[in-house]
N, C-alpha and C. Protein backbone atom coordinates (compact mmCIF):
# COMPACT_ATOMS: atom_id res chain seq x y z
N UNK A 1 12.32 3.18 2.73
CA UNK A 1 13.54 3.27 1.93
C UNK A 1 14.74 3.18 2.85
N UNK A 2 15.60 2.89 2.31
CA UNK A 2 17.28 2.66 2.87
C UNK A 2 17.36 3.94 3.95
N UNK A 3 17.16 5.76 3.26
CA UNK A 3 17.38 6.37 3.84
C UNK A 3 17.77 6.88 5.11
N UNK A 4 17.04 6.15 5.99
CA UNK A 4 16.13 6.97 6.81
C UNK A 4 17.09 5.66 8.15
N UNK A 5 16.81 4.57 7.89
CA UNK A 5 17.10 3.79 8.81
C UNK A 5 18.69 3.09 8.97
N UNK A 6 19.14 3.17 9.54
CA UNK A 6 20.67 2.28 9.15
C UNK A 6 20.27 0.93 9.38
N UNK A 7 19.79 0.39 10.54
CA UNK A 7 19.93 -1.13 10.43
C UNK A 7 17.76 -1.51 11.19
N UNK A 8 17.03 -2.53 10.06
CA UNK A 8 15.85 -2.60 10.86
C UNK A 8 16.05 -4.20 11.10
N UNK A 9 15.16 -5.10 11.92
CA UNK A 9 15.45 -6.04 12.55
C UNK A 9 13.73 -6.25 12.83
N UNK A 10 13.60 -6.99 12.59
CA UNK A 10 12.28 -7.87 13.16
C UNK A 10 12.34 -9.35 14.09
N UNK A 11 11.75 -9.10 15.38
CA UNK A 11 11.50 -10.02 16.17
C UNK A 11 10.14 -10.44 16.74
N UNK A 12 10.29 -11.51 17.79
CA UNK A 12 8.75 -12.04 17.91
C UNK A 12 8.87 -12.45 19.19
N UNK A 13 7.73 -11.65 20.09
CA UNK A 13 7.04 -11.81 21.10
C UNK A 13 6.02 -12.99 20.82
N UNK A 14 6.72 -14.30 22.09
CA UNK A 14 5.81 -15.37 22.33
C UNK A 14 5.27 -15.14 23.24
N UNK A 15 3.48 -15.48 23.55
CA UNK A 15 2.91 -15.44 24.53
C UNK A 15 2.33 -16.37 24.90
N UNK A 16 2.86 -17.28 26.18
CA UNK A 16 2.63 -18.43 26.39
C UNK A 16 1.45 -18.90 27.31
N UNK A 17 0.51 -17.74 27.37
CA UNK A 17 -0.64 -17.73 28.13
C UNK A 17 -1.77 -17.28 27.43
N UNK A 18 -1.54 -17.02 25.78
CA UNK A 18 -3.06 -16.24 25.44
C UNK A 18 -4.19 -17.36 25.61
N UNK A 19 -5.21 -16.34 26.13
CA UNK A 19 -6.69 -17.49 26.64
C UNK A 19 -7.32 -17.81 25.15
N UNK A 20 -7.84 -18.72 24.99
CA UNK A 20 -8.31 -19.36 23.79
C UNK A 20 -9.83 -19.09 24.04
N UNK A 21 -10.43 -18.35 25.32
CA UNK A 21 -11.88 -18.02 25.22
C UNK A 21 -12.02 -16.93 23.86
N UNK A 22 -13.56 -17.67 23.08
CA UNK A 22 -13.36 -16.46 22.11
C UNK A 22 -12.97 -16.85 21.17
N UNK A 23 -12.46 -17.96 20.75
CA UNK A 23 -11.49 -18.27 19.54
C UNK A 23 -12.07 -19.64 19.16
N UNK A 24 -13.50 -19.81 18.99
CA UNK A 24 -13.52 -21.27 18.90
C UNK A 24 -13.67 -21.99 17.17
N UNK A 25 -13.83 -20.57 16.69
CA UNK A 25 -13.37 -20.68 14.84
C UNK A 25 -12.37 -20.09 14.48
N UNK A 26 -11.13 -20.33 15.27
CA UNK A 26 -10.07 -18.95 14.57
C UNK A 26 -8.99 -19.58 15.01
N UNK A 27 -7.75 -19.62 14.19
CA UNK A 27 -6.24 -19.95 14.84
C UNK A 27 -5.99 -18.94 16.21
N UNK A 28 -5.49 -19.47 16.91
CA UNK A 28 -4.90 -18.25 18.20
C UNK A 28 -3.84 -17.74 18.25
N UNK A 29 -3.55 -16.25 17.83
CA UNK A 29 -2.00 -15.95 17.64
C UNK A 29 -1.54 -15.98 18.89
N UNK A 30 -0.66 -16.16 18.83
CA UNK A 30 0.51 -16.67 20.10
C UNK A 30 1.54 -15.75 20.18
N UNK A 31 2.01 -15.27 19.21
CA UNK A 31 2.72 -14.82 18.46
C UNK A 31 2.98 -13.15 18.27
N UNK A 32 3.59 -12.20 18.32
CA UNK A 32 3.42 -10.89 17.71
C UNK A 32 4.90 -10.40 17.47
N UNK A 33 5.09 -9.91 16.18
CA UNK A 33 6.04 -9.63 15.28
C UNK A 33 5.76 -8.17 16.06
N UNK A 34 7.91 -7.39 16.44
CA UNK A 34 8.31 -6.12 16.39
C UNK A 34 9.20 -6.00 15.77
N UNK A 35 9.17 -4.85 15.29
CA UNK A 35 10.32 -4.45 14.45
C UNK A 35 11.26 -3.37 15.40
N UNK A 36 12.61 -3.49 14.89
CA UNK A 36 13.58 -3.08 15.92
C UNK A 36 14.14 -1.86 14.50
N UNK A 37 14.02 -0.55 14.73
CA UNK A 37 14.67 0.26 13.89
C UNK A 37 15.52 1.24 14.37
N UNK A 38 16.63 1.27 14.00
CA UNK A 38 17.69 2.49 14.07
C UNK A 38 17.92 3.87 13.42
N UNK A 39 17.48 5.23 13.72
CA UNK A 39 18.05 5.63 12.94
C UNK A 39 19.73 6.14 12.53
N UNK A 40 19.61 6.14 11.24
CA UNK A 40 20.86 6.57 10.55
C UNK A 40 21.35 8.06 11.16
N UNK A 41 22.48 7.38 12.04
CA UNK A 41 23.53 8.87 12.41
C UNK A 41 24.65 8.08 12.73
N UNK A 42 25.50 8.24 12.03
CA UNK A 42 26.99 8.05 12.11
C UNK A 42 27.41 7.83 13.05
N UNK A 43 27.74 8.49 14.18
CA UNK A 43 28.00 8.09 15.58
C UNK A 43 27.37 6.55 16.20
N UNK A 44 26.55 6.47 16.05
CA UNK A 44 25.63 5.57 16.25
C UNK A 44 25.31 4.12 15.96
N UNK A 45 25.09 2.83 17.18
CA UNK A 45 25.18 1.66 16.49
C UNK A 45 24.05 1.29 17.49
N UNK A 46 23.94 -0.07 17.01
CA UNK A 46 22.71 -0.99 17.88
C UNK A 46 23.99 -1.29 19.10
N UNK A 47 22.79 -0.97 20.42
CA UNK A 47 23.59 -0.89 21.71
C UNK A 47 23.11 -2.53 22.14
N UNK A 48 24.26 -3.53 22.37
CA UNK A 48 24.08 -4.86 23.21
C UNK A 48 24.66 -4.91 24.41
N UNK A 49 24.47 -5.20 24.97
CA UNK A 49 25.00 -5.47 26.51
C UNK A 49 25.56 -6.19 26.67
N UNK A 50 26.83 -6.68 27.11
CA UNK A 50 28.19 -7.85 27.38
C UNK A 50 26.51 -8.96 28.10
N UNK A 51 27.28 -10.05 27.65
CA UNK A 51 26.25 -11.64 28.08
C UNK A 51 25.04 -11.61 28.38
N UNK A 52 24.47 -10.85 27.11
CA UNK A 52 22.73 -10.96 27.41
C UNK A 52 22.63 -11.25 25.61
N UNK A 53 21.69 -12.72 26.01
CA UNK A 53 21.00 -13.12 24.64
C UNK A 53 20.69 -12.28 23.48
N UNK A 54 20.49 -12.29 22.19
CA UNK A 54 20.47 -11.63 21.10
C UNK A 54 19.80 -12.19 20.41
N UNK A 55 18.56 -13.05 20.87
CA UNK A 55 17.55 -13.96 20.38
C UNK A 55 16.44 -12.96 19.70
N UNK A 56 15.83 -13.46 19.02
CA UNK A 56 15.05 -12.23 17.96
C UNK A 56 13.39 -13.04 18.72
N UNK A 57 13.18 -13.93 19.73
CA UNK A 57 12.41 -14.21 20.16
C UNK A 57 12.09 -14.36 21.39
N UNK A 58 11.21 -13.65 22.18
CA UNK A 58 11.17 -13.10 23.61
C UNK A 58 9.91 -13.91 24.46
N UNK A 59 10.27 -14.61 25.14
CA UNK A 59 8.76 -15.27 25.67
C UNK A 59 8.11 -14.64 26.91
N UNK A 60 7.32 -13.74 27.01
CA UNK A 60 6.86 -13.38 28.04
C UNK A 60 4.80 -13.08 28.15
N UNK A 61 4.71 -13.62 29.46
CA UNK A 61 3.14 -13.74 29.50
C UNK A 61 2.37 -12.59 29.69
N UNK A 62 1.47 -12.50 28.77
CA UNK A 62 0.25 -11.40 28.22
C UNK A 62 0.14 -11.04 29.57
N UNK A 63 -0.82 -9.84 29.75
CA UNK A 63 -1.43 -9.11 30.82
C UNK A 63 -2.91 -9.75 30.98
N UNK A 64 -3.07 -10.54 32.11
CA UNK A 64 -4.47 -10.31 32.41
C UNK A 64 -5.24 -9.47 32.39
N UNK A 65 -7.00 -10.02 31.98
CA UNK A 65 -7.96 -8.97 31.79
C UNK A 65 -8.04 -8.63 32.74
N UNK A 66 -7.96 -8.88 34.17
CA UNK A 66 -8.35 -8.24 35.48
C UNK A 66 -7.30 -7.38 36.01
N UNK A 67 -6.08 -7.52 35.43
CA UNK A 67 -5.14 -6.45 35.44
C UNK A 67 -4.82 -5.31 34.52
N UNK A 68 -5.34 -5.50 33.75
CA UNK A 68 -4.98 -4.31 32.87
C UNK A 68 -5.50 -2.88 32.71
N UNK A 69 -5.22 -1.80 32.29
CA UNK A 69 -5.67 -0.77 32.74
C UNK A 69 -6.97 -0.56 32.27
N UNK A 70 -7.66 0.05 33.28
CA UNK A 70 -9.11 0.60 33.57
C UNK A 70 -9.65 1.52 33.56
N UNK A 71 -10.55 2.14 32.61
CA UNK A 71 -11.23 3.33 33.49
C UNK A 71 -12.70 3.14 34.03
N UNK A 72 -12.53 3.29 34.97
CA UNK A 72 -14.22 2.61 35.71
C UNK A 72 -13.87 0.76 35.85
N UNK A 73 -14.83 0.24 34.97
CA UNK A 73 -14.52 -1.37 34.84
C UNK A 73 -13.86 -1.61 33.59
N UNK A 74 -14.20 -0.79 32.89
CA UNK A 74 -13.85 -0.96 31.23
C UNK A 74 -12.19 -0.84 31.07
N UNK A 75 -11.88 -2.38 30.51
CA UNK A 75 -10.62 -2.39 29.42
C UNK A 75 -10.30 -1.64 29.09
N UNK A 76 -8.97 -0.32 28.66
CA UNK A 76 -8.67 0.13 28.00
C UNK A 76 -8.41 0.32 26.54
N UNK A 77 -7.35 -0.95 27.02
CA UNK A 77 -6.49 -1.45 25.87
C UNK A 77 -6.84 -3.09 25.76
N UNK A 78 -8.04 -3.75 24.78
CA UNK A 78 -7.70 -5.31 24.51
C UNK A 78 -5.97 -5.78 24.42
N UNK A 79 -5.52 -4.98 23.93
CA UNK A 79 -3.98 -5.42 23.30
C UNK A 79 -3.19 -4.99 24.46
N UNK A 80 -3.32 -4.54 25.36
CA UNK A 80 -2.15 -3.88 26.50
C UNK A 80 -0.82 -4.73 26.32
N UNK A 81 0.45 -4.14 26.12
CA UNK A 81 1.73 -4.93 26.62
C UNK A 81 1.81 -5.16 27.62
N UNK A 82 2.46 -6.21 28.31
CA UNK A 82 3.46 -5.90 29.26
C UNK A 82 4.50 -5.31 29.80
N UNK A 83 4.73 -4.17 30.72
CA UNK A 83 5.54 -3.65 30.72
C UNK A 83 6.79 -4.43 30.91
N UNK A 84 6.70 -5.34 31.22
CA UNK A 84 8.30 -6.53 31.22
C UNK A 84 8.48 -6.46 30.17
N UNK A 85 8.02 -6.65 28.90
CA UNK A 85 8.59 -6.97 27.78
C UNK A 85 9.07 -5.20 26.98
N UNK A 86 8.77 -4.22 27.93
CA UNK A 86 9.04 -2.70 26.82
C UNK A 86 10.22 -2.82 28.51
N UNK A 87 10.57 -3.14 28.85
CA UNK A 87 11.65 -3.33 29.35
C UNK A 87 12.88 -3.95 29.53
N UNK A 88 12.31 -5.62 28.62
CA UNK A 88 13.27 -6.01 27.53
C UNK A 88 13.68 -5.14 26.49
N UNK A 89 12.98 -4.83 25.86
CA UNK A 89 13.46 -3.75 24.87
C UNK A 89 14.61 -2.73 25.09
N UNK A 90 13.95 -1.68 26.53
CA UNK A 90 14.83 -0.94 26.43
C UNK A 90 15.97 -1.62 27.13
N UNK A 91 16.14 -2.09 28.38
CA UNK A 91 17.43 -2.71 28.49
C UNK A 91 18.10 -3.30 27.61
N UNK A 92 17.91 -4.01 26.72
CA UNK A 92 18.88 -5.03 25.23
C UNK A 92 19.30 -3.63 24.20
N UNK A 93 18.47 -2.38 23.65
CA UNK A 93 18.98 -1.68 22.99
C UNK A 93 18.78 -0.06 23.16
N UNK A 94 18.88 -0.42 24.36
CA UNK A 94 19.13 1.33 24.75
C UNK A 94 20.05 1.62 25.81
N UNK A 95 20.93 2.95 26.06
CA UNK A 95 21.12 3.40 27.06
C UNK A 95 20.41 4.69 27.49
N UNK A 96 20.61 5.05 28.93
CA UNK A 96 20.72 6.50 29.31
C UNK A 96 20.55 7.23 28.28
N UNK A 97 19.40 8.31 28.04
CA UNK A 97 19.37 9.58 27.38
C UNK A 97 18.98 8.99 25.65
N UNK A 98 18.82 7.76 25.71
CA UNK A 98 18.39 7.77 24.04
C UNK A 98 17.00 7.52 24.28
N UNK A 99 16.46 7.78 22.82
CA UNK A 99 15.09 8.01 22.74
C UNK A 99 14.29 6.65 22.49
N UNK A 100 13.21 6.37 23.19
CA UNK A 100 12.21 5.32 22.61
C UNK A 100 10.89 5.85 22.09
N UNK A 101 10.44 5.40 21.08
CA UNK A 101 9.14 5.73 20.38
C UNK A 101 8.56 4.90 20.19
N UNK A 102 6.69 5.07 20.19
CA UNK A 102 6.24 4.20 20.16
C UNK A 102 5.36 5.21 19.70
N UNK A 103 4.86 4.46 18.73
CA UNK A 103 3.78 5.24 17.15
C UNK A 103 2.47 4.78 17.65
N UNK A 104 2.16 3.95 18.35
CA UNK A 104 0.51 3.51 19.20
C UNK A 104 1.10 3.19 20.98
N UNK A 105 0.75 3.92 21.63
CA UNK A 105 1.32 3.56 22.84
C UNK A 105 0.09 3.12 23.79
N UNK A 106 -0.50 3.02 22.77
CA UNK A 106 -2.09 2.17 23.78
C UNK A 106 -2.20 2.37 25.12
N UNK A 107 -1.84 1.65 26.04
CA UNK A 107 -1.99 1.58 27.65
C UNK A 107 -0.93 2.65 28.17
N UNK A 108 0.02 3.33 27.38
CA UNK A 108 1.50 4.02 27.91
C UNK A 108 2.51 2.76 28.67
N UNK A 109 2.08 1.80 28.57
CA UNK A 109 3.59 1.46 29.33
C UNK A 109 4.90 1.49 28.92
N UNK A 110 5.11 1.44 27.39
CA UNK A 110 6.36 2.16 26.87
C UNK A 110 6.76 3.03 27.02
N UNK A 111 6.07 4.42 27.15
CA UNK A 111 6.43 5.29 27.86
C UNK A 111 6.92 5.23 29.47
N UNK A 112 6.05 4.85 29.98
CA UNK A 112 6.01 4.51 31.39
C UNK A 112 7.84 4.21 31.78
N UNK A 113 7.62 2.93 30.98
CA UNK A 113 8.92 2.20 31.31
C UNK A 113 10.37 2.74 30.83
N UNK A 114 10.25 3.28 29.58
CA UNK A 114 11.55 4.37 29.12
C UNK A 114 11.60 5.40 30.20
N UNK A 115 10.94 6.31 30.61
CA UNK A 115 11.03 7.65 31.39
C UNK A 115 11.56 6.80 32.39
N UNK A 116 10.80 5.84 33.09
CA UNK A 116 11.60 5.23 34.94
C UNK A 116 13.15 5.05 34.30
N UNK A 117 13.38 4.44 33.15
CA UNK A 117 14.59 3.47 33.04
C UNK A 117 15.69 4.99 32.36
N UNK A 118 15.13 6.36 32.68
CA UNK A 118 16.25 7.50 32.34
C UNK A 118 16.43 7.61 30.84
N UNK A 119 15.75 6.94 30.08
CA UNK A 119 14.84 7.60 28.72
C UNK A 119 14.00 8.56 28.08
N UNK A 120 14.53 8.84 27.32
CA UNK A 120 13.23 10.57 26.51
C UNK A 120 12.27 9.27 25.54
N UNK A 121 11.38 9.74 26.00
CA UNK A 121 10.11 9.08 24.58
C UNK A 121 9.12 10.23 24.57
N UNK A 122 9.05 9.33 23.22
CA UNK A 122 8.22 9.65 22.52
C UNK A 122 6.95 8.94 21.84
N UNK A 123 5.48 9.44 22.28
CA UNK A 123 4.41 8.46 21.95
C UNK A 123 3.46 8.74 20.79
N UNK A 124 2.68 8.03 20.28
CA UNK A 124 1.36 8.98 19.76
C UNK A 124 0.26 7.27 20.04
N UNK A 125 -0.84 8.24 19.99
CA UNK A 125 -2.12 7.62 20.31
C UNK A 125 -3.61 8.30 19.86
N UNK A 126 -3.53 7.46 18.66
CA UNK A 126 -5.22 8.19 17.89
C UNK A 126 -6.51 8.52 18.96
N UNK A 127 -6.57 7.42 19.63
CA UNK A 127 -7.76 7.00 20.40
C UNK A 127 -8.10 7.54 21.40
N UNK A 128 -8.73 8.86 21.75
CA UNK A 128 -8.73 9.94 22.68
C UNK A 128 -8.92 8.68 24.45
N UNK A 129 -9.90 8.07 24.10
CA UNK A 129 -10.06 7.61 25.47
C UNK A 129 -8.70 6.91 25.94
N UNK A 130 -8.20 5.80 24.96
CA UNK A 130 -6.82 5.20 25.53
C UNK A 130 -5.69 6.51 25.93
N UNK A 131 -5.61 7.57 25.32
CA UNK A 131 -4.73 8.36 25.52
C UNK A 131 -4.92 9.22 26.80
N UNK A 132 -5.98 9.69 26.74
CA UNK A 132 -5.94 10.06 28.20
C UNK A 132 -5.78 9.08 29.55
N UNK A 133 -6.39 8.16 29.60
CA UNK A 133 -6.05 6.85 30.69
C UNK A 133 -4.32 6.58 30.96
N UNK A 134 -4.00 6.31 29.52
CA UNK A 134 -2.46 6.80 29.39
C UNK A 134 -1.98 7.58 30.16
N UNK A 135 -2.37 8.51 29.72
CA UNK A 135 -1.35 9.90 30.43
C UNK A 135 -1.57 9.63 31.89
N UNK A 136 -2.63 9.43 32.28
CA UNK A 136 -2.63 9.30 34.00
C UNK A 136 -2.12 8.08 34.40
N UNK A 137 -2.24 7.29 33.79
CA UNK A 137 -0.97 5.90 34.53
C UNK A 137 -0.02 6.14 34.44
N UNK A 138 1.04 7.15 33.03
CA UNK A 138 2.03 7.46 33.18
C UNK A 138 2.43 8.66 34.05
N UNK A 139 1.44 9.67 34.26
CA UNK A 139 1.83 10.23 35.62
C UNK A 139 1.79 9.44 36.62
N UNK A 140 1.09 8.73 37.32
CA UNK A 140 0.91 7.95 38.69
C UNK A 140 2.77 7.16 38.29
N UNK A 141 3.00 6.77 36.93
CA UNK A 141 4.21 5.83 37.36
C UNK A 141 5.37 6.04 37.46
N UNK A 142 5.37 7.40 37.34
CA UNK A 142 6.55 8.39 37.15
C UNK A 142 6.80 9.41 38.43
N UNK A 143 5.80 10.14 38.47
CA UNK A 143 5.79 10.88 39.71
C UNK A 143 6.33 10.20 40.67
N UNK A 144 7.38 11.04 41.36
CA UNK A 144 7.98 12.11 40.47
C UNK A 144 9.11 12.22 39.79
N UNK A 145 8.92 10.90 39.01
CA UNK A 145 11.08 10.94 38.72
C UNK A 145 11.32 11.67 37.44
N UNK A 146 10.41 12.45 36.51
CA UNK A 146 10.85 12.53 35.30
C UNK A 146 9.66 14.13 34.92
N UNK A 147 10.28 14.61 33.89
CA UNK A 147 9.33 15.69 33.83
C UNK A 147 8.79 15.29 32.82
N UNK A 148 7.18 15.31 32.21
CA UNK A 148 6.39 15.43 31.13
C UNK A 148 5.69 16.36 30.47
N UNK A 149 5.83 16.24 29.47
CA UNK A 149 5.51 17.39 28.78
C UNK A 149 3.85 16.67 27.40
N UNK A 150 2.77 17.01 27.93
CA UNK A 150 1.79 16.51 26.98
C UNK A 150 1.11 16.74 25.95
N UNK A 151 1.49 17.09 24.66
CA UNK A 151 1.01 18.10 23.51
C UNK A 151 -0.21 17.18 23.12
N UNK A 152 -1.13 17.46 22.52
CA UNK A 152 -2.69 17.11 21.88
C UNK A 152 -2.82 18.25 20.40
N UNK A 153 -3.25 17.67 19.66
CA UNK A 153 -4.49 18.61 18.77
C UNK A 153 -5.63 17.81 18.69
């Protein structure tokens, strides 16, 4: 509903490297739709930065399987972001001290990358194994610039 949000915005991450192994009956998304939401507080507007693009489409290349986070040999996250691109993010609409959230933070690098860049976030993550792997890459990527605080039920 209207309520809740003042202004939402949907954009699209191009990925100009997804491997087509695996896909030999299936379209290959290329492609992944984010939504950009604000909430409603008066004070408050979508933050742009003097001469940086305002393109609702971001091209940056997927994470290799041999890079992405691990525990033992095993994948974490099939889907891992790039942390370049949750760093597009926060640089184009954040400053200092505002909050980023991320409702599946899979691998943590949204987190990761808000806390270095002097951001409060906020994560959640169903998936006990991704979440803990999480938490320890985001300690290793932080330590020691930021304090964390890790609640569970």
């Amino acid at each position: 509903n209207g309520d809740l949000f003042k202004q939402m915005e949907l954009g699209y991450w191009h990925k100009p490297n997804v491997m087509e192994e695996g896909y030999q009956h299936k379209l290959i998304s290329t492609v992944e739709i984010f939504v950009l939401a604000h909430v409603k507080i008066e004070t408050e507007k979508w933050i742009f930065k003097e001469n940086v693009e305002r393109k609702n489409l971001i091209s940056i290349p997927t994470i290799p399987v041999s890079q992405r986070l691990k525990v033992q040999t095993e994948v974490v996250n099939p889907c891992e972001k790039p942390v370049a691109l949750f760093n597009w993010f926060i640089d184009h609409f954040t400053v200092e001290g505002n909050v980023v959230f991320d409702a599946m933070f899979g691998a943590g690098g949204s987190i990761s990358a808000a806390l270095l860049k002097n951001r409060n976030a906020i994560g959640f993550e169903l998936d006990p194994k991704q979440f803990q792997a999480a938490v320890a890459r985001i300690f290793k990527d932080i330590n020691p610039v930021s304090t964390l605080s890790i609640v569970t039920s």
